[in-house]
Coordinates of C-alpha atoms and ligand atoms in Angstrom, one line a residue:
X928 CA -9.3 112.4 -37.0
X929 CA -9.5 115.4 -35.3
X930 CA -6.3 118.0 -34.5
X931 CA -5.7 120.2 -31.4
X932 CA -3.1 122.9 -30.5
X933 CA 0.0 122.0 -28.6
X934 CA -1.6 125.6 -26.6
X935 CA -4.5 123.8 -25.7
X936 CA -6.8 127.3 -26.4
X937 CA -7.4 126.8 -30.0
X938 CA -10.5 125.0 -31.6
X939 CA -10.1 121.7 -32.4
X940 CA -9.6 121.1 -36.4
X941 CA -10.4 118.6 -39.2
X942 CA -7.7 117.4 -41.2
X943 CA -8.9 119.5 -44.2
X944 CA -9.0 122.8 -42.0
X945 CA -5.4 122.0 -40.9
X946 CA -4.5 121.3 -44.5
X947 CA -5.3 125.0 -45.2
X948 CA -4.0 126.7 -41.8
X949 CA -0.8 127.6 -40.7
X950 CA -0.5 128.2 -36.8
X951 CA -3.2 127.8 -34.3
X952 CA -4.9 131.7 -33.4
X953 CA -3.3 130.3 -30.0
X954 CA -0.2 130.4 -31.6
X955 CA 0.9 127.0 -30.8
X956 CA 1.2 123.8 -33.3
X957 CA -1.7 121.1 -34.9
X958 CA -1.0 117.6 -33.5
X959 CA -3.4 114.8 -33.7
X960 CA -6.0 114.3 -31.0
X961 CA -5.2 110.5 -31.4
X962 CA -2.1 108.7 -33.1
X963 CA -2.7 105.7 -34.5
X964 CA -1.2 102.5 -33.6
X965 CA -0.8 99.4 -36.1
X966 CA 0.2 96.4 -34.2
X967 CA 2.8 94.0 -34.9
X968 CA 0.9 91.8 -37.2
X969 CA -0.5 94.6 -39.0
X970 CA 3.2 96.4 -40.3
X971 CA 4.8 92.8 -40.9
X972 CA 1.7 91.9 -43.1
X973 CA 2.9 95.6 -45.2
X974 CA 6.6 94.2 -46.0
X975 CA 7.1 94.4 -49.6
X976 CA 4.1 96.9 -50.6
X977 CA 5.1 99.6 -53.1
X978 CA 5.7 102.7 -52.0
X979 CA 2.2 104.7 -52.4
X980 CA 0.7 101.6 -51.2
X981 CA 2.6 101.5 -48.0
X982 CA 1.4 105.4 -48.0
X983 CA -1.9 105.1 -48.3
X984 CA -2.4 102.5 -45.2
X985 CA -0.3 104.7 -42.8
X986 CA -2.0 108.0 -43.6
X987 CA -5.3 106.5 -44.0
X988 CA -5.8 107.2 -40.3
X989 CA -4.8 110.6 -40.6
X990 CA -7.4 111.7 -43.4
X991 CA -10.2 109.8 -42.7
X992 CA -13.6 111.4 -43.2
X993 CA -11.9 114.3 -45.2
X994 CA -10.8 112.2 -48.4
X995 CA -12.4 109.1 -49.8
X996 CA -10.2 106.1 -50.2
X997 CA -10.5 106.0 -53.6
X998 CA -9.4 109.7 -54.5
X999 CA -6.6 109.5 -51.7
X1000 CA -4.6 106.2 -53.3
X1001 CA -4.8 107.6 -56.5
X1002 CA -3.6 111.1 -55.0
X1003 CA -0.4 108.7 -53.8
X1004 CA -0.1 107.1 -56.8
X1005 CA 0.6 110.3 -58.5
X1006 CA 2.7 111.7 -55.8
X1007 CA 5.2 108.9 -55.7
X1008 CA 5.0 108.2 -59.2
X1009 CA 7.2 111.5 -60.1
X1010 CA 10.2 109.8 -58.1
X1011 CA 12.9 109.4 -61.0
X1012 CA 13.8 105.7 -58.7
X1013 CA 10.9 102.9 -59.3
X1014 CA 12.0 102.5 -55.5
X1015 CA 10.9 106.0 -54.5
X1016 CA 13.0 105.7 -51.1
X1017 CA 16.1 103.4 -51.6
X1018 CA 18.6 102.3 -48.8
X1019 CA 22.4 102.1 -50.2
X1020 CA 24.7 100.4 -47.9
X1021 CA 27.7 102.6 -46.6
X1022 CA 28.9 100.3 -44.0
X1023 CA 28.7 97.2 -41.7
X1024 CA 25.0 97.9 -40.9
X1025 CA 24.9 100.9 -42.1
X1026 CA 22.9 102.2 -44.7
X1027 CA 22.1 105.7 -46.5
X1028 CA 18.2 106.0 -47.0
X1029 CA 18.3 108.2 -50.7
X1030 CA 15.3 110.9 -50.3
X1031 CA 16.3 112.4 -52.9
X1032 CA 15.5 111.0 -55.8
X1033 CA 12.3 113.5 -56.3
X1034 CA 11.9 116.2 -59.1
X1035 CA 14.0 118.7 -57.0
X1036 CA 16.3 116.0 -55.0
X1037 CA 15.5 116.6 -52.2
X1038 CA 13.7 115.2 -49.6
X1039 CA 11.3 118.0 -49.0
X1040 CA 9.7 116.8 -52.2
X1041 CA 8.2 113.7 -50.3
X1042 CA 5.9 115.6 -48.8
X1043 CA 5.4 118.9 -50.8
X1044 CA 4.7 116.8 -53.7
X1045 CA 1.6 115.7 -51.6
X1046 CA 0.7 119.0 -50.0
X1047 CA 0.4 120.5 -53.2
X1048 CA -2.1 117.7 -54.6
X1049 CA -4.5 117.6 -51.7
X1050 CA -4.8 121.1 -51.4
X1051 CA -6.0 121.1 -54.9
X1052 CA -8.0 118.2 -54.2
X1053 CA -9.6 120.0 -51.4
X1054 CA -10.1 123.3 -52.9
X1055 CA -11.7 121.9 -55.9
X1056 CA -14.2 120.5 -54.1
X1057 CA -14.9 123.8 -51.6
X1058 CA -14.7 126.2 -55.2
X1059 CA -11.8 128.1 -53.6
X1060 CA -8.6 129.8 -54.8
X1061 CA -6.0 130.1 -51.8
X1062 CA -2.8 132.1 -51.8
X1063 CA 0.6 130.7 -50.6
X1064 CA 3.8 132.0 -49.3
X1065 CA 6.9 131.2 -48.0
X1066 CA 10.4 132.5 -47.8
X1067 CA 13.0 130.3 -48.3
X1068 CA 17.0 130.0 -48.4
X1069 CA 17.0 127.2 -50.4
X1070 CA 15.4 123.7 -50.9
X1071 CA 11.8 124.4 -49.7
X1072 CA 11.4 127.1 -52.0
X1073 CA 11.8 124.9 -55.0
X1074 CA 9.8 121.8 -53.9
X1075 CA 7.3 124.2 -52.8
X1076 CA 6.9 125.3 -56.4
X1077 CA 7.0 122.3 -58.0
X1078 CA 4.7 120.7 -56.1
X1079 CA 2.0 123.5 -56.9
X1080 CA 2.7 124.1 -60.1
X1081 CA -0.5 121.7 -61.5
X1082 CA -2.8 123.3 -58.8
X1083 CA -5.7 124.9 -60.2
X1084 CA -6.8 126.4 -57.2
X1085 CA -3.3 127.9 -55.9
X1086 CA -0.8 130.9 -56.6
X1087 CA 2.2 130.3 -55.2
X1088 CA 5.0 133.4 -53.9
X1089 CA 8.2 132.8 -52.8
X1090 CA 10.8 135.1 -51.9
X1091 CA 14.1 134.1 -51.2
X1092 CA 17.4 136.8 -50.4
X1093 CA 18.3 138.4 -53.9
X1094 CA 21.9 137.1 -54.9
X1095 CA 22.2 134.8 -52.2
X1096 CA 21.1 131.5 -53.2
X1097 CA 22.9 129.4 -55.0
X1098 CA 22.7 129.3 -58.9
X1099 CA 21.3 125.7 -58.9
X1100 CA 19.0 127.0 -56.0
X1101 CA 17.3 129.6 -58.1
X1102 CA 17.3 128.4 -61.1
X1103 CA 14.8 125.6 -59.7
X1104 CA 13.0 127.7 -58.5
X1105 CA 12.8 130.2 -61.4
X1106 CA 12.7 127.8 -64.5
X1107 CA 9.3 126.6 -63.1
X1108 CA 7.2 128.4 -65.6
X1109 CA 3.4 129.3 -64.3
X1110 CA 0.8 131.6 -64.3
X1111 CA 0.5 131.0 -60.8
X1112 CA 3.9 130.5 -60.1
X1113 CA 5.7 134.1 -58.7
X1114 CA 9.6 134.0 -57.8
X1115 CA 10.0 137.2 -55.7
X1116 CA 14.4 138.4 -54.9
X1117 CA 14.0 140.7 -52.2
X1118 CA 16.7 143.3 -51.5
X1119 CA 17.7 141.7 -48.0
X1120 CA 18.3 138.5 -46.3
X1121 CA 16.3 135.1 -45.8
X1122 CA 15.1 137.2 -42.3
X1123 CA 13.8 140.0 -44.0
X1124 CA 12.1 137.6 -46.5
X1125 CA 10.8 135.6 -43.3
X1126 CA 9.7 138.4 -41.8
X1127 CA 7.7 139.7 -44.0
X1128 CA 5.6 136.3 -44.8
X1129 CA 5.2 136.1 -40.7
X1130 CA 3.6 139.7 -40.9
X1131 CA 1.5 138.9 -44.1
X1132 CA -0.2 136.1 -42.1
X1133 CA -0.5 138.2 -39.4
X1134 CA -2.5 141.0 -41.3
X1135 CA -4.0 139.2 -44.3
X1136 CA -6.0 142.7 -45.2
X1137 CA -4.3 142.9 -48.5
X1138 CA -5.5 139.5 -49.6
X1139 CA -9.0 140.8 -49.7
X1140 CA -10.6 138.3 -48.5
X1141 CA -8.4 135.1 -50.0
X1142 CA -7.1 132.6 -47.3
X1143 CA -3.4 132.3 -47.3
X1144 CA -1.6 128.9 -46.9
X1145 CA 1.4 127.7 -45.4
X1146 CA 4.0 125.6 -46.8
X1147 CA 6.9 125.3 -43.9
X1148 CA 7.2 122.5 -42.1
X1149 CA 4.8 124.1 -39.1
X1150 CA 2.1 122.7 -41.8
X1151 CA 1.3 118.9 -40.4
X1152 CA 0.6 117.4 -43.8
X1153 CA 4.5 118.2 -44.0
X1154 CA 5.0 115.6 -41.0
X1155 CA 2.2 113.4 -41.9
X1156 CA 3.6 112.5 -45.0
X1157 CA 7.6 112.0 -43.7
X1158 CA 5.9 109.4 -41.6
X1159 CA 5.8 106.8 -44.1
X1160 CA 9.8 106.4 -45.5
X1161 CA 10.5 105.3 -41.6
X1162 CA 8.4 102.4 -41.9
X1163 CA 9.3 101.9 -45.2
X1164 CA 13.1 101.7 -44.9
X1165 CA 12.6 99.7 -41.4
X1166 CA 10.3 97.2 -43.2
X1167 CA 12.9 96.3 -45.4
X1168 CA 15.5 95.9 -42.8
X1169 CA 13.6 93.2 -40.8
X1170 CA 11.1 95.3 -38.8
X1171 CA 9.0 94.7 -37.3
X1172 CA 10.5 91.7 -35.6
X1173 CA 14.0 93.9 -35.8
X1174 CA 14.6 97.4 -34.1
X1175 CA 16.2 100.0 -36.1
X1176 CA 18.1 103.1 -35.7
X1177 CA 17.6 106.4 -37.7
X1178 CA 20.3 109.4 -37.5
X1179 CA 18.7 112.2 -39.1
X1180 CA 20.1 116.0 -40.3
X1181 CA 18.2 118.6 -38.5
X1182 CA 17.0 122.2 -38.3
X1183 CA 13.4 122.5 -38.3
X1184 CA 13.1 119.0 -35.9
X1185 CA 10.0 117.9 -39.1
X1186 CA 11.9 115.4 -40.1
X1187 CA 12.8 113.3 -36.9
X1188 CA 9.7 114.5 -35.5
X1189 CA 8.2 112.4 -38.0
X1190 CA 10.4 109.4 -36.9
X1191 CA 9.2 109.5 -33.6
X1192 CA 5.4 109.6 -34.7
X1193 CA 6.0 106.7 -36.4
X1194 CA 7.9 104.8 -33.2
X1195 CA 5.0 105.9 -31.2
X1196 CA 3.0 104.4 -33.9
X1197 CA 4.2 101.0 -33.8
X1198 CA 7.7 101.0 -35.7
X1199 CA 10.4 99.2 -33.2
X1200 CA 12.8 102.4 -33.6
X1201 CA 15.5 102.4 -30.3
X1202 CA 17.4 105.2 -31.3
X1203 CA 16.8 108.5 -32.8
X1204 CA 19.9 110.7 -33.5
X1205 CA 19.8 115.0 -34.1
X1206 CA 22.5 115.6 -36.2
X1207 CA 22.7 119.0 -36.2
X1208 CA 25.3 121.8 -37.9
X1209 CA 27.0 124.3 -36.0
X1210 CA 23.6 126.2 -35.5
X1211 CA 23.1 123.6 -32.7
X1212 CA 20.6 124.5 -30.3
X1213 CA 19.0 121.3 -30.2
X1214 CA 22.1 119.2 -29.7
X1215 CA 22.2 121.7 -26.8
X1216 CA 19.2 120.8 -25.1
X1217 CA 19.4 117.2 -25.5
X1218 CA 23.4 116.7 -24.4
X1219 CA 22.4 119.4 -21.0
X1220 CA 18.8 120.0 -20.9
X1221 CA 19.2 124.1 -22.1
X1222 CA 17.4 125.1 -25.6
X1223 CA 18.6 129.2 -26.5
X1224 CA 19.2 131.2 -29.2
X1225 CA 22.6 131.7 -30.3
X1226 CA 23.4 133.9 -33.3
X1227 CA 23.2 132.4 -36.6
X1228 CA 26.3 131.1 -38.5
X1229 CA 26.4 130.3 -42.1
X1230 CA 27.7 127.0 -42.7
X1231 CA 27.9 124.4 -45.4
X1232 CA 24.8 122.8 -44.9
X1233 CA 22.4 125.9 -45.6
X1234 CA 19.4 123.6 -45.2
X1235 CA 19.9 123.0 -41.4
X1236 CA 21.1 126.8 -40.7
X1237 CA 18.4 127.6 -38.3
X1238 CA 18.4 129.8 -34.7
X1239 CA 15.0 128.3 -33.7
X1240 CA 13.4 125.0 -34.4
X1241 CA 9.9 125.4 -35.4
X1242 CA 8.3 122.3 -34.8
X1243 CA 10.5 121.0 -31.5
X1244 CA 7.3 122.5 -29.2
X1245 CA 5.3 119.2 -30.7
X1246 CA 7.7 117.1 -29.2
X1247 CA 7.5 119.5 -25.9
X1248 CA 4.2 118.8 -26.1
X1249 CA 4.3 115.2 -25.2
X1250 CA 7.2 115.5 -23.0
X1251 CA 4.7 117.7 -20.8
X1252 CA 2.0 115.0 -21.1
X1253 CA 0.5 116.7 -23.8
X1254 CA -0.6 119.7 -21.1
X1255 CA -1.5 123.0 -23.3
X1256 CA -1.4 125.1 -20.5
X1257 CA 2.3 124.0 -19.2
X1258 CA 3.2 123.9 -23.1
X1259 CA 1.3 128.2 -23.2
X1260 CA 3.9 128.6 -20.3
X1261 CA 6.8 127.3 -21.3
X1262 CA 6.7 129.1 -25.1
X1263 CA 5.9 132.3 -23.4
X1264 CA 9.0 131.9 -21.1
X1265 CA 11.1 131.0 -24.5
X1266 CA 9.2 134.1 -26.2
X1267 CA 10.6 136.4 -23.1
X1268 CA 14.3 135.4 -22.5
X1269 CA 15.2 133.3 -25.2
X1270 CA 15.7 130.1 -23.0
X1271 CA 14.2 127.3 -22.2
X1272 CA 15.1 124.2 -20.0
X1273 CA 12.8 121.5 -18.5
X1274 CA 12.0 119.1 -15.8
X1275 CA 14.9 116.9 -15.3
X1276 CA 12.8 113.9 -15.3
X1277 CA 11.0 114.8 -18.9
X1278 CA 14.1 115.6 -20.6
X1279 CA 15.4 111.7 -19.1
X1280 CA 12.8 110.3 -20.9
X1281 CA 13.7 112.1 -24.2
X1282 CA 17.0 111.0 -23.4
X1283 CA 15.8 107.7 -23.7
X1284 CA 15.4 107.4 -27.5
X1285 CA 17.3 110.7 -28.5
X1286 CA 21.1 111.4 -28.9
X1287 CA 22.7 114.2 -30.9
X1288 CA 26.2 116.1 -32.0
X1289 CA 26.8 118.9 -33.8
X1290 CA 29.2 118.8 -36.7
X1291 CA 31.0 122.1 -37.9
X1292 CA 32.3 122.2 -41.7
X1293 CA 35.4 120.9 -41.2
X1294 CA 34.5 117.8 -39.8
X1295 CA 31.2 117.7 -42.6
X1296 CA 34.0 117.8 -45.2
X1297 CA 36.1 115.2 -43.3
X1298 CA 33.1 112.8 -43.6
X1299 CA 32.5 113.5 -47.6
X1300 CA 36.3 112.7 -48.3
X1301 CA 36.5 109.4 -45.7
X1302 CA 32.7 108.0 -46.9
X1303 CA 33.8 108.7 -50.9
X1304 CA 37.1 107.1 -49.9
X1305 CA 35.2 104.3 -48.4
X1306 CA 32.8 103.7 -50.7
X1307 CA 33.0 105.6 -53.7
X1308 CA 29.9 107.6 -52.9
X1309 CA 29.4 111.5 -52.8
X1310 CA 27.6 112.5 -50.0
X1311 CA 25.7 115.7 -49.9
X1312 CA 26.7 117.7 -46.7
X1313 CA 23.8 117.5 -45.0
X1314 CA 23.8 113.7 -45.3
X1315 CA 27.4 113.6 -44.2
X1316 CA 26.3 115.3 -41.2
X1317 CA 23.7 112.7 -40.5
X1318 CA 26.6 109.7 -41.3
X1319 CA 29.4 111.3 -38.8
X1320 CA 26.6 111.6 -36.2
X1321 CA 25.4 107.9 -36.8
X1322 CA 29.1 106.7 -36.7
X1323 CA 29.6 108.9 -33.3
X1324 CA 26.5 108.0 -31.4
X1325 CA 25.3 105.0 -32.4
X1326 CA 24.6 102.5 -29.0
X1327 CA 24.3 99.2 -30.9
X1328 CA 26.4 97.9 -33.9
X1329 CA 23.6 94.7 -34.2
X1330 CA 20.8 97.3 -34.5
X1331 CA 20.9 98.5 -38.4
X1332 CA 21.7 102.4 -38.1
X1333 CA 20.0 104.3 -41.4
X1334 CA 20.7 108.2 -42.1
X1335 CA 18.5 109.9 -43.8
X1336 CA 20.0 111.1 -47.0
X1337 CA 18.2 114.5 -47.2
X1338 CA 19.7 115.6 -50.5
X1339 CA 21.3 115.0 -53.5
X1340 CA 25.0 116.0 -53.4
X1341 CA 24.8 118.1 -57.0
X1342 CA 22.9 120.5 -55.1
X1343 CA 25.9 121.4 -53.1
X1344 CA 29.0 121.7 -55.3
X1345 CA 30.9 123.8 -52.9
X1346 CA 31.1 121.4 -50.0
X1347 CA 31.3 118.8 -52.3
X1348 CA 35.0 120.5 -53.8
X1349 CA 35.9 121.7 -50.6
X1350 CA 35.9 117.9 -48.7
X1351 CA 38.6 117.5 -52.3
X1352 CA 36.4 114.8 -54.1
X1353 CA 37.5 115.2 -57.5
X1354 CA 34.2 113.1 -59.2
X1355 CA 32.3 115.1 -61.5
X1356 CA 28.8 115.2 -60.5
X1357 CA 25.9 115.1 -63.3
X1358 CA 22.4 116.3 -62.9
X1359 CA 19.5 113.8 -63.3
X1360 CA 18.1 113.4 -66.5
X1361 CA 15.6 115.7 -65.8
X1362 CA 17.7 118.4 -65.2
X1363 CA 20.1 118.3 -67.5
X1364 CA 19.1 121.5 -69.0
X1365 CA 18.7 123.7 -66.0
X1366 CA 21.3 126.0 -67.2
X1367 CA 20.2 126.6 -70.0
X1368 CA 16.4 127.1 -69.0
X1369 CA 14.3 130.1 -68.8
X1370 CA 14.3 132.0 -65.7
X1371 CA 11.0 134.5 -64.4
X1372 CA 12.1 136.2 -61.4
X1373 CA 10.8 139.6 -59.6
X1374 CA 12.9 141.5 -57.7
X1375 CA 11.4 143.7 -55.0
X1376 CA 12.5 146.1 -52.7
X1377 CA 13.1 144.9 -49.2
X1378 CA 9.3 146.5 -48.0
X1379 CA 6.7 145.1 -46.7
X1380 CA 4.1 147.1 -48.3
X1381 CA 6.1 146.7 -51.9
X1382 CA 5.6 142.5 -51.6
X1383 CA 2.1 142.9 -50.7
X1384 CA 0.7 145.2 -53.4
X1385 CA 2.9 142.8 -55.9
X1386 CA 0.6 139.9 -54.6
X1387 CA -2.5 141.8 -54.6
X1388 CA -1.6 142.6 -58.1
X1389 CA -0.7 138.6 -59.4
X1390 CA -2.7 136.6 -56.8
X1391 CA -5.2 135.3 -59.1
X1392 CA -3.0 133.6 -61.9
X1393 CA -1.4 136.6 -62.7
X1394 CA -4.1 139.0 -62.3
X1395 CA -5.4 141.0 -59.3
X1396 CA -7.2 139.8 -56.5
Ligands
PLP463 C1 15.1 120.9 -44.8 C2 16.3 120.1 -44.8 C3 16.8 119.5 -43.6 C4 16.3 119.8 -42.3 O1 15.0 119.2 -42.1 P1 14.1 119.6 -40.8 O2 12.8 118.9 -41.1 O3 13.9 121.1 -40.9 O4 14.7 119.2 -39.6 C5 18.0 118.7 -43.8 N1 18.6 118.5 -45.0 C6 18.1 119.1 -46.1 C7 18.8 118.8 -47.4 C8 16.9 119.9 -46.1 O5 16.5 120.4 -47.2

């Protein structure tokens, strides 16, 4: 399989070069040359298969000629056999039709570990077998910064930075991120906000001098192995609802537009999916370019869903991209328009055919909490706000009460105690097993000084398992 750039100007990649790259040097995104397509026959004859099994023949495709079949299933295996739920994925039922599809039941909870828990393997895999060391970083606000670490925590071949805003993340936040105990592993607090800590990770990558040579990775969810592997829950939770004779719907909480991205691959794959639904937070530029056709930036607005507060969505250009008939040089265009005003709208005729399979709504915090009181009312279960998000959506949009309708349940509501109190549930809510003693773990944090040049000499100094480059 090979890769090109939503730009069109960038070389074309193998899956192991786009494993260890972040954007194309045309600035635009890796998408697969060719998607593959199972037919009908093909996904009914998978209902049933355990989860890394089901895994290994969707992403087969993807990594052929770059990992042998044998190393790649018991990559999986591995992967999927940290889930805490023999599962991996589970669908509870909320309603008539209606069902929650748990991603959370990975060692940070949530569902970011489904496919950093992979990343971190095959990068090891493939940099054992080059002999090289990379470097990663990312800046996070919350969730990715943790399931970033824990999936690279066993790598050999990787040290792993991550800076999130000092002091404002929440205690459970950090301390998964900080109890992770590694030479490789480096917690950075930085004297400044997520953007700050964003920022400077953008202008590492763009200046890598200080890494002396040593390639440096990237872990958001620009990085397709990140999408790749969100592919396989949609078929899994549709198999077991009746597909592929049966359509299903998904309603999924958004930012970074990975995770429904990922639902569309997989329609466009084979998987009867009729409806797609953005639920989005108050940060709602999506919703705003598929209810009127006009994608801006707004300011940013904290909310209660931290995971989803987001002014731009990173990976909505691969979508562009095939709404423009996959034309690099309309898609250069367009992104250079968005990079000079901070707009962007589209031919009314491409944005009817998203239409087609996408609805959205934004939900604000009130409503989010509103959902979290009536679904625990309901049911008796405690929905994480982000999840909630993706339920009121679901309940709001949805075009067919025969189709089953599943939200992606992103998260694992102990993560987020505040919304949890605010929407007035009054259940007590445990950690899992394994992390009962997060409170009372070790912590190994750095904090630095919100400059540029501060960060980089501290990775220079630690990149090599605690010892300089
Ligand atoms: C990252 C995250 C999201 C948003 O996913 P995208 O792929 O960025 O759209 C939603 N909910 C939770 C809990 C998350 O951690």
């Amino acid at each position: 399989m090979r890769y090109i750039s939503t730009r069109g100007q960038a070389p074309a990649l193998s899956f192991e070069d786009v494993l260890l790259t972040g954007l194309a040097s045309d600035g635009g995104l890796y998408v697969p040359e060719n998607l593959p397509r199972f037919t009908v026959e093909e996904i009914a004859s998978w209902a049933g298969l355990p989860y890394h099994e089901l895994a290994f023949r969707i992403m087969r495709p993807f990594v052929e000629g770059c990992i042998g079949d044998a190393d790649f299933k018991q990559i999986l295996e591995e992967t999927y056999g940290t889930f805490e739920h023999s599962a991996v994925a589970p669908l509870r039922q909320l309603g008539a039709n209606e069902w929650v599809l748990e991603l959370f039941h990975g060692p940070t909870l949530a569902f970011k570990d489904f496919a950093l828990q992979l990343l971190g393997r095959l990068l090891d895999h493939v940099l054992s077998k080059r002999g090289e060391r990379v470097v990663i970083m990312g800046a996070t606000s919350g969730d990715t910064g943790s399931a970033a670490i824990e999936g690279c925590r066993r790598c050999d071949n990787v040290d792993i930075f991550i800076l999130h805003p000092y002091q404002r993340v929440s205690e459970v936040q950090r301390r998964q991120m900080t109890t992770i105990l590694g030479d490789n592993i480096h917690n950075i607090a930085i004297e400044g906000n997520f953007d700050d800590c964003q920022e400077m990770v953008k202008a590492s990558f763009a200046d890598q001098g200080f890494l002396k040579g040593t390639r440096l990775v990237a872990v958001n969810s620009i990085n397709w192995a990140r999408i790749m592997a969100q592919i396989v829950y949609y078929f899994h939770a549709a198999l077991q609802l009746g597909a592929p004779a049966r359509s299903v719907a998904f309603s999924v909480p958004t930012g970074n537009f990975g995770d429904i991205f990922a639902g569309y691959l997989a329609r466009n794959m084979g998987l009867p999916v009729n409806q797609l639904i953005v639920a989005t937070n108050r940060n709602d530029i999506l919703h705003r370019f598929m209810s009127g056709n006009q994608y801006f930036k707004d300011t940013l607005h904290a909310s209660l869903s931290p995971s989803m507060d987001i002014m731009v969505s990173s990976n909505f250009e691969r979508l562009l991209f095939d709404l423009h008939g996959r034309n690099g040089v309309a898609l250069a265009e367009l992104m250079a328009t968005f990079k000079a005003t901070g707009k962007l709208s589209i031919e009314e005729d491409r944005w009817i055919e998203a239409r087609k399979l996408f609805d959205s709504l934004a939900v604000d915090d009130e409503a989010t909490c509103a959902t979290i009181a009536q679904v625990f009312e309901q049911t008796g279960e405690v929905l994480d706000p982000h999840t909630a998000i993706g339920v009121k959506a679901a309940r709001e949009c949805r075009r067919s009460l025969s189709t089953p309708m599943v939200v992606l349940g992103t998260a694992h509501p102990v993560k987020f105690p505040d919304a949890v109190e605010k929407a007035g549930v009054g259940k007590a809510l445990e950690l899992p097993t394994h992390l009962r003693d997060l409170f009372q773990r070790e912590e190994r944090c750095t904090v630095l000084p919100n400059v540029l040049a501060s960060v980089q000499a501290f990775v220079a100094q630690h990149g090599n398992r605690g010892k300089p480059l």
